[in-house]
Every structure is written in structure tokens, then in C-alpha cells.
Short mmCIF file of C-alpha atoms and ligand atoms in Angstrom, two decimals:
data_model
loop_
_atom_site.label_atom_id
_atom_site.label_comp_id
_atom_site.label_asym_id
_atom_site.label_seq_id
_atom_site.Cartn_x
_atom_site.Cartn_y
_atom_site.Cartn_z
CA UNK A 28 -53.46 -45.51 -39.08
CA UNK A 29 -54.78 -43.60 -42.06
CA UNK A 30 -55.40 -40.12 -40.65
CA UNK A 31 -54.78 -38.01 -37.56
CA UNK A 32 -58.23 -38.88 -36.26
CA UNK A 33 -57.46 -42.59 -36.24
CA UNK A 34 -56.91 -43.56 -32.66
CA UNK A 35 -54.84 -45.42 -30.14
CA UNK A 36 -56.81 -47.07 -27.33
CA UNK A 37 -55.88 -46.37 -23.72
CA UNK A 38 -55.93 -49.00 -20.97
CA UNK A 39 -59.37 -47.81 -19.82
CA UNK A 40 -60.82 -48.26 -23.33
CA UNK A 41 -60.92 -44.53 -24.19
CA UNK A 42 -59.60 -43.63 -27.61
CA UNK A 43 -57.06 -40.91 -28.38
CA UNK A 44 -56.36 -39.38 -31.82
CA UNK A 45 -52.99 -40.66 -33.05
CA UNK A 46 -51.33 -37.26 -33.62
CA UNK A 47 -51.57 -34.49 -31.05
CA UNK A 48 -50.92 -30.80 -31.58
CA UNK A 49 -48.17 -29.45 -29.30
CA UNK A 50 -48.51 -25.96 -27.87
CA UNK A 51 -45.36 -25.30 -25.82
CA UNK A 52 -44.08 -21.79 -26.67
CA UNK A 53 -47.29 -21.04 -28.59
CA UNK A 54 -48.61 -18.28 -26.35
CA UNK A 55 -50.97 -15.34 -26.54
CA UNK A 56 -52.62 -14.49 -29.85
CA UNK A 57 -50.11 -16.62 -31.76
CA UNK A 58 -51.01 -19.60 -29.59
CA UNK A 59 -54.73 -19.09 -30.05
CA UNK A 60 -54.29 -18.72 -33.82
CA UNK A 61 -52.09 -21.84 -33.98
CA UNK A 62 -54.63 -23.99 -32.13
CA UNK A 63 -57.41 -22.65 -34.33
CA UNK A 64 -55.34 -23.41 -37.45
CA UNK A 65 -54.63 -26.91 -36.14
CA UNK A 66 -58.31 -27.63 -35.54
CA UNK A 67 -59.13 -26.34 -39.03
CA UNK A 68 -56.38 -28.54 -40.49
CA UNK A 69 -57.91 -31.61 -38.85
CA UNK A 70 -56.14 -32.13 -35.52
CA UNK A 71 -58.56 -33.28 -32.82
CA UNK A 72 -56.02 -33.71 -30.04
CA UNK A 73 -54.44 -30.71 -28.32
CA UNK A 74 -51.59 -30.91 -25.81
CA UNK A 75 -51.08 -28.07 -23.36
CA UNK A 76 -49.84 -27.66 -19.78
CA UNK A 77 -50.34 -25.24 -16.92
CA UNK A 78 -46.66 -24.33 -17.31
CA UNK A 79 -47.11 -23.24 -20.93
CA UNK A 80 -49.14 -20.23 -19.81
CA UNK A 81 -51.58 -20.67 -22.69
CA UNK A 82 -54.53 -22.60 -21.27
CA UNK A 83 -56.90 -19.60 -21.69
CA UNK A 84 -55.90 -19.24 -25.35
CA UNK A 85 -56.20 -22.98 -25.98
CA UNK A 86 -59.68 -22.95 -24.45
CA UNK A 87 -60.65 -19.86 -26.44
CA UNK A 88 -59.50 -21.42 -29.72
CA UNK A 89 -61.49 -24.59 -29.01
CA UNK A 90 -64.59 -22.49 -28.31
CA UNK A 91 -64.00 -20.32 -31.38
CA UNK A 92 -63.54 -23.36 -33.65
CA UNK A 93 -67.20 -24.30 -33.23
CA UNK A 94 -66.15 -27.96 -33.00
CA UNK A 95 -68.10 -29.69 -30.24
CA UNK A 96 -65.96 -30.16 -27.13
CA UNK A 97 -66.57 -33.93 -27.12
CA UNK A 98 -64.93 -34.21 -30.57
CA UNK A 99 -61.66 -32.79 -29.24
CA UNK A 100 -59.19 -34.69 -27.06
CA UNK A 101 -57.69 -32.17 -24.63
CA UNK A 102 -54.64 -32.83 -22.46
CA UNK A 103 -53.12 -30.62 -19.81
CA UNK A 104 -50.45 -31.20 -17.19
CA UNK A 105 -49.89 -30.57 -13.52
CA UNK A 106 -46.92 -28.26 -12.97
CA UNK A 107 -44.09 -29.15 -10.61
CA UNK A 108 -44.92 -26.47 -8.05
CA UNK A 109 -48.34 -28.05 -7.47
CA UNK A 110 -47.36 -31.60 -6.62
CA UNK A 111 -48.89 -33.25 -3.55
CA UNK A 112 -52.46 -34.38 -2.88
CA UNK A 113 -54.39 -31.19 -2.05
CA UNK A 114 -52.30 -29.01 -4.28
CA UNK A 115 -52.77 -31.27 -7.32
CA UNK A 116 -56.55 -31.36 -6.79
CA UNK A 117 -56.61 -27.56 -6.72
CA UNK A 118 -54.34 -27.35 -9.78
CA UNK A 119 -56.73 -29.48 -11.80
CA UNK A 120 -59.64 -27.18 -10.93
CA UNK A 121 -57.54 -24.16 -11.91
CA UNK A 122 -56.64 -25.69 -15.28
CA UNK A 123 -60.29 -26.56 -15.95
CA UNK A 124 -61.24 -22.98 -15.21
CA UNK A 125 -58.52 -21.50 -17.43
CA UNK A 126 -59.42 -23.88 -20.26
CA UNK A 127 -63.15 -23.12 -19.89
CA UNK A 128 -64.13 -26.78 -19.77
CA UNK A 129 -65.58 -29.07 -17.13
CA UNK A 130 -63.45 -32.11 -17.97
CA UNK A 131 -60.04 -33.02 -19.35
CA UNK A 132 -59.56 -35.96 -21.67
CA UNK A 133 -56.15 -36.53 -20.14
CA UNK A 134 -54.35 -35.06 -17.12
CA UNK A 135 -50.63 -35.73 -16.73
CA UNK A 136 -48.08 -35.19 -13.97
CA UNK A 137 -45.57 -33.06 -15.91
CA UNK A 138 -42.35 -34.30 -14.21
CA UNK A 139 -41.67 -36.66 -11.30
CA UNK A 140 -40.30 -35.15 -8.10
CA UNK A 141 -36.64 -36.18 -7.94
CA UNK A 142 -34.17 -37.02 -5.19
CA UNK A 143 -31.95 -34.11 -6.17
CA UNK A 144 -34.63 -31.59 -5.13
CA UNK A 145 -36.42 -33.73 -2.53
CA UNK A 146 -33.82 -36.14 -1.10
CA UNK A 147 -36.05 -37.42 1.70
CA UNK A 148 -39.52 -37.15 0.25
CA UNK A 149 -39.64 -37.51 -3.53
CA UNK A 150 -41.19 -40.97 -3.40
CA UNK A 151 -43.98 -39.89 -1.02
CA UNK A 152 -44.59 -36.77 -3.08
CA UNK A 153 -44.99 -38.79 -6.28
CA UNK A 154 -47.29 -41.27 -4.55
CA UNK A 155 -49.45 -38.51 -3.03
CA UNK A 156 -49.67 -36.68 -6.35
CA UNK A 157 -50.74 -39.89 -8.07
CA UNK A 158 -53.46 -40.43 -5.41
CA UNK A 159 -54.81 -37.02 -6.40
CA UNK A 160 -54.79 -38.01 -10.06
CA UNK A 161 -56.84 -41.11 -9.16
CA UNK A 162 -59.36 -38.92 -7.31
CA UNK A 163 -59.54 -36.56 -10.31
CA UNK A 164 -60.29 -39.57 -12.52
CA UNK A 165 -62.90 -40.93 -10.08
CA UNK A 166 -64.59 -37.51 -9.92
CA UNK A 167 -64.82 -37.35 -13.73
CA UNK A 168 -62.68 -34.22 -13.97
CA UNK A 169 -60.29 -36.16 -16.21
CA UNK A 170 -61.32 -39.10 -18.36
CA UNK A 171 -57.80 -40.51 -18.37
CA UNK A 172 -54.70 -39.90 -16.24
CA UNK A 173 -51.02 -40.39 -16.79
CA UNK A 174 -47.53 -39.11 -16.28
CA UNK A 175 -44.78 -37.42 -18.24
CA UNK A 176 -41.01 -37.84 -18.06
CA UNK A 177 -41.32 -40.84 -15.73
CA UNK A 178 -38.65 -43.54 -15.98
CA UNK A 179 -39.31 -47.12 -14.86
CA UNK A 180 -38.03 -46.45 -11.33
CA UNK A 181 -40.50 -43.56 -10.91
CA UNK A 182 -43.34 -45.73 -12.23
CA UNK A 183 -42.37 -48.54 -9.85
CA UNK A 184 -42.69 -46.18 -6.89
CA UNK A 185 -46.19 -45.02 -7.74
CA UNK A 186 -47.20 -48.64 -8.50
CA UNK A 187 -46.55 -49.46 -4.81
CA UNK A 188 -49.61 -47.46 -3.73
CA UNK A 189 -51.62 -46.98 -6.96
CA UNK A 190 -55.03 -48.43 -7.67
CA UNK A 191 -54.94 -47.19 -11.28
CA UNK A 192 -51.93 -47.64 -13.57
CA UNK A 193 -50.95 -44.51 -15.55
CA UNK A 194 -52.54 -44.75 -18.98
CA UNK A 195 -49.96 -42.55 -20.72
CA UNK A 196 -46.31 -41.62 -20.30
CA UNK A 197 -45.33 -38.57 -22.37
CA UNK A 198 -41.55 -38.62 -22.90
CA UNK A 199 -38.97 -36.99 -25.11
CA UNK A 200 -38.66 -39.20 -28.18
CA UNK A 201 -37.11 -38.41 -31.53
CA UNK A 202 -34.50 -39.85 -33.94
CA UNK A 203 -31.29 -40.13 -31.95
CA UNK A 204 -33.12 -40.08 -28.62
CA UNK A 205 -35.48 -43.04 -28.48
CA UNK A 206 -35.25 -44.01 -24.78
CA UNK A 207 -35.78 -47.73 -25.53
CA UNK A 208 -35.73 -48.77 -21.85
CA UNK A 209 -38.62 -46.42 -20.99
CA UNK A 210 -40.57 -47.25 -24.16
CA UNK A 211 -40.27 -51.02 -23.69
CA UNK A 212 -41.21 -50.82 -20.01
CA UNK A 213 -44.35 -48.81 -20.82
CA UNK A 214 -45.43 -50.74 -23.89
CA UNK A 215 -45.15 -54.03 -21.95
CA UNK A 216 -47.60 -52.60 -19.40
CA UNK A 217 -50.12 -51.08 -21.82
CA UNK A 218 -49.01 -47.53 -20.97
CA UNK A 219 -49.29 -45.49 -24.18
CA UNK A 220 -46.07 -43.61 -24.92
CA UNK A 221 -46.38 -40.11 -26.35
CA UNK A 222 -43.42 -38.40 -28.06
CA UNK A 223 -42.68 -34.85 -26.97
CA UNK A 224 -40.34 -32.85 -29.18
CA UNK A 225 -40.79 -35.37 -32.00
CA UNK A 226 -38.81 -32.94 -34.19
CA UNK A 227 -36.25 -32.27 -31.47
CA UNK A 228 -37.85 -28.83 -31.02
CA UNK A 229 -36.63 -28.14 -34.57
CA UNK A 230 -33.02 -29.21 -33.84
CA UNK A 231 -33.30 -32.32 -36.07
CA UNK A 232 -34.70 -30.66 -39.14
CA UNK A 233 -31.43 -29.77 -40.88
CA UNK A 234 -29.78 -33.12 -40.25
CA UNK A 235 -28.17 -34.49 -43.41
CA UNK A 236 -28.73 -38.18 -42.53
CA UNK A 237 -32.42 -37.65 -41.90
CA UNK A 238 -32.73 -35.58 -45.09
CA UNK A 239 -31.37 -38.50 -47.13
CA UNK A 240 -33.83 -40.94 -45.56
CA UNK A 241 -36.76 -38.52 -45.94
CA UNK A 242 -35.76 -38.21 -49.61
CA UNK A 243 -36.42 -41.93 -50.09
CA UNK A 244 -40.12 -41.13 -49.65
CA UNK A 245 -40.31 -37.61 -51.08
CA UNK A 246 -41.10 -36.36 -47.57
CA UNK A 247 -39.70 -33.65 -45.30
CA UNK A 248 -37.54 -34.48 -42.28
CA UNK A 249 -40.43 -33.32 -40.06
CA UNK A 250 -42.80 -35.79 -41.72
CA UNK A 251 -40.20 -38.56 -41.41
CA UNK A 252 -39.79 -37.91 -37.67
CA UNK A 253 -43.56 -37.93 -37.07
CA UNK A 254 -43.99 -41.14 -39.04
CA UNK A 255 -41.03 -42.71 -37.20
CA UNK A 256 -42.84 -42.28 -33.88
CA UNK A 257 -46.11 -43.69 -35.24
CA UNK A 258 -44.36 -46.77 -36.62
CA UNK A 259 -42.96 -47.41 -33.13
CA UNK A 260 -46.51 -47.36 -31.72
CA UNK A 261 -45.78 -43.97 -30.15
CA UNK A 262 -48.10 -40.97 -30.36
CA UNK A 263 -46.31 -37.82 -31.63
CA UNK A 264 -47.34 -34.28 -30.66
CA UNK A 265 -45.57 -31.93 -33.09
CA UNK A 266 -45.87 -28.19 -32.53
CA UNK A 267 -45.87 -25.39 -35.07
CA UNK A 268 -47.31 -21.90 -35.23
CA UNK A 269 -46.91 -21.87 -39.03
CA UNK A 270 -50.12 -22.85 -40.87
CA UNK A 271 -48.38 -24.60 -43.80
CA UNK A 272 -46.28 -26.69 -41.38
CA UNK A 273 -49.30 -27.43 -39.18
CA UNK A 274 -51.00 -28.97 -42.24
CA UNK A 275 -47.87 -30.67 -43.60
CA UNK A 276 -47.23 -32.41 -40.26
CA UNK A 277 -50.49 -34.35 -40.72
CA UNK A 278 -49.47 -35.59 -44.16
CA UNK A 279 -47.73 -38.71 -42.90
CA UNK A 280 -50.17 -41.47 -43.79
CA UNK A 281 -49.25 -42.10 -47.43
CA UNK A 282 -45.85 -43.70 -46.90
CA UNK A 283 -44.20 -46.35 -44.80
CA UNK A 284 -40.62 -46.19 -43.55
CA UNK A 285 -38.90 -49.47 -44.46
CA UNK A 286 -37.52 -51.77 -41.79
CA UNK A 287 -33.99 -50.94 -42.95
CA UNK A 288 -34.58 -47.19 -42.65
CA UNK A 289 -36.25 -47.64 -39.24
CA UNK A 290 -33.10 -49.46 -38.09
CA UNK A 291 -30.86 -46.74 -39.52
CA UNK A 292 -32.84 -44.11 -37.61
CA UNK A 293 -32.78 -46.23 -34.43
CA UNK A 294 -29.00 -46.41 -34.68
CA UNK A 295 -28.39 -42.66 -35.07
CA UNK A 296 -26.27 -41.14 -32.31
CA UNK A 297 -27.88 -38.81 -29.79
CA UNK A 298 -27.82 -35.36 -31.34
CA UNK A 299 -31.05 -33.39 -31.03
CA UNK A 300 -32.36 -33.97 -27.51
CA UNK A 301 -33.08 -31.34 -24.88
CA UNK A 302 -30.66 -32.67 -22.28
CA UNK A 303 -33.32 -32.64 -19.55
CA UNK A 304 -33.17 -35.78 -17.41
CA UNK A 305 -35.95 -36.21 -14.83
CA UNK A 306 -33.48 -37.08 -12.07
CA UNK A 307 -31.33 -34.03 -12.78
CA UNK A 308 -33.77 -31.20 -13.42
CA UNK A 309 -33.85 -28.39 -10.92
CA UNK A 310 -37.18 -26.88 -11.99
N1 NAP B 11 -44.04 -33.23 -21.33
C1 NAP B 11 -43.00 -32.45 -21.49
O1 NAP B 11 -42.15 -32.31 -20.60
C2 NAP B 11 -42.85 -31.72 -22.77
C3 NAP B 11 -41.64 -31.06 -23.07
C4 NAP B 11 -41.51 -30.40 -24.29
C5 NAP B 11 -42.58 -30.44 -25.18
N2 NAP B 11 -43.76 -31.06 -24.86
C6 NAP B 11 -44.91 -31.09 -25.80
O2 NAP B 11 -44.45 -31.59 -27.06
C7 NAP B 11 -44.77 -30.63 -28.06
C8 NAP B 11 -43.77 -30.70 -29.20
O3 NAP B 11 -42.46 -30.45 -28.75
P1 NAP B 11 -41.68 -29.09 -29.09
O4 NAP B 11 -42.63 -27.97 -29.09
O5 NAP B 11 -40.52 -29.05 -28.17
O6 NAP B 11 -41.04 -29.29 -30.50
P2 NAP B 11 -41.27 -30.07 -31.88
O7 NAP B 11 -42.68 -30.30 -32.18
O8 NAP B 11 -40.31 -31.19 -31.85
O9 NAP B 11 -40.69 -28.95 -32.88
C9 NAP B 11 -41.27 -27.67 -32.99
C10 NAP B 11 -40.33 -26.79 -33.77
O10 NAP B 11 -40.20 -27.27 -35.10
C11 NAP B 11 -40.69 -26.31 -36.02
N3 NAP B 11 -41.48 -27.04 -37.03
C12 NAP B 11 -42.64 -27.72 -36.83
N4 NAP B 11 -43.04 -28.31 -37.96
C13 NAP B 11 -42.14 -28.01 -38.91
C14 NAP B 11 -42.03 -28.32 -40.28
N5 NAP B 11 -42.93 -29.09 -40.90
N6 NAP B 11 -40.96 -27.82 -40.97
C15 NAP B 11 -40.03 -27.04 -40.36
N7 NAP B 11 -40.09 -26.71 -39.06
C16 NAP B 11 -41.13 -27.20 -38.32
C17 NAP B 11 -41.53 -25.33 -35.23
O11 NAP B 11 -41.45 -24.03 -35.79
P3 NAP B 11 -42.71 -23.03 -35.89
O12 NAP B 11 -43.55 -23.21 -34.67
O13 NAP B 11 -42.03 -21.70 -35.94
O14 NAP B 11 -43.41 -23.38 -37.16
C18 NAP B 11 -40.82 -25.38 -33.88
O15 NAP B 11 -39.67 -24.55 -33.89
C19 NAP B 11 -44.76 -29.31 -27.29
O16 NAP B 11 -45.31 -28.24 -28.01
C20 NAP B 11 -45.51 -29.70 -26.06
O17 NAP B 11 -46.91 -29.77 -26.31
C21 NAP B 11 -43.89 -31.70 -23.67
#
């Protein structure tokens, strides 16, 4: 990888730019301006979700950028209240409308239904929702489909009835919270792992251990965290609404974290994660 427009290849052969721009909590005018700044800085991969409440602004920024739609990789996600076959189909249409586009590059199920909320039906719900994703793919409304926050046992359940394997699993991944069991499971099955909160939503950025390691390369902790994901074969999607940070977060292709430093980062204790576990969430 030499730039943010270098790509990973998904299981269906489609390519995906190796750094995405995260947009959670980037709403309204600030969200539109951030996406526009990201496109100007060189990002060609934007990550949003119905739940972020910013699909209209993301779509507006893409239109305003003047960059042809086909040069931008656009992801959105199905929110938890719209799981199930018919409901997921409708949700996709609603996202397309809000984004002002007639196709998604990637559509993800945001979180699996869990047994805590749906003790008798979570497995059927996840299977039915995945059937809708397959229909959305077949209809050309999304060019790739995947999941988010799925652990191996959730993936095993949808595999029982799936005809298409998820192409992506977007999970929380950052120094101290590397979820090796999920990553290994996915990478062994050609499911691309994406890293959400690659900077721990900002919680990692003042960490003294990471600052020392970043200093080995003359880089910021944010750049170290982004590079750490890439060197694990994982696609990071850092978010910022600050133009200088938006640009700096792409400047991660002129250094390589040594094996020893990668191991040190791998061995850090858990300290900056969100605490959301897919089997525990109540939203
Ligand atoms: N699938 C899921 O369930 C899920 C969950 C959470 C997030 N996501 C996705 O992942 C994306 C990234 O995660 P995230 O938004 O939680 O957090 P993140 O990218 O880990 O961190 C963003 C925070 O770090 C700050 N920041 C960014 N670059 C910086 C830099 N170079 N120097 C100093 N501070 C910097 C930002 O501040 P400013 O914005 O103020 O500059 C913001 O507070 C989201 O936006 C969303 O697209 C997905």
C-alpha cells in the first residue's frame, strides 16, 4: 500500500480503497464539510450508516465534490430497528434515497440481533436479514455486502442458510483491543476486516506507551494506530472533522512499524475500547 487509493480486493473481486473516512458523530453542516474536506484530501472511501443521521449530508458532499460517483466507494449500514427481510429491503431503499445515489458500494448489517434482546428468534432474524442483503446484492442496489460487529458464532449462524458469504466484517479494532479470534476467523475465510474506532474514538491518543512507539517513526499516535491496522491487513476508517487531522491521517505510507513494535502494540492491555459487546448491547 502506497496511498489511500491503493486497494484491498473483496471476495467478489471488487476493490476497496485501503483507508475509509469515518463519519459517526459528523452531522449536519460539520458532517458535510468534513466529508468534502476528506474528498479534497484524497479519501475515496466514505463510511456512514443510517444510524448516524448524516446520509443526506454525506450524499450532498459527494455531489458537491464534483468527483464522479463511480470513483468513490460508499458504505452505509442497516440499523438495528430495521432487521428482518422486508424491513431490510425497505431500509436499503431509504438509505439510497437519503444518499442521493442508485447504488451502494457496500451495505453492512450494523449489529447482529442478540439472544439478550431476542432470546427465541435472534438466529432467524439474522438469517432473514442476511437473505435480504443477498437480494440487495442480486438487484444491484449494493455491489458488495457484509456485516459489522459479528463474532464467529454469529457468522456461523448466517452461513447455515447463506448463498453468499459476507465480504466484510467491520469490527472495533485498535491497539489494546485487537479481537484476534474474530480477525483470524474472518481472514481465514477471505472476509475483509475493517477497523472501526481505529483511534479508540480519540481515547488512545494521549497514551504514553503509544507516544513512545510513534516517536520511533516521527509520527503521531493517530498515524501509528492507522498504520497498525493496515499492517495487520485490516482496513481502518478514522474519523475527524478537523481538516489538518483529516489530511494527517492519510500520511501513513512512508514508514513501517517494526515487527518488535507490532508485537509490543499487540501485547498492550485493553484500555481504549468502547465496551460494546454484540451479545450484550441493548440498542
Ligand atoms: N460499525 C460500527 O458499529 C461502528 C462503531 C463506531 C464507529 N464506526 C465507524 O468508524 C469510524 C471511526 O470511529 P470513531 O469515529 O469512533 O473514532 P476514531 O476514528 O477512532 O477517532 C475519532 C476521534 O479522534 C479524533 N482525531 C482524529 N484524528 C486525529 C488526529 N490526527 N489527532 C488527534 N485527534 C484525532 C477526532 O476528533 P475530531 O473529529 O474533533 O478531529 C475524534 O474525536 C466512525 O466514524 C464510523 O464511521 C463504526
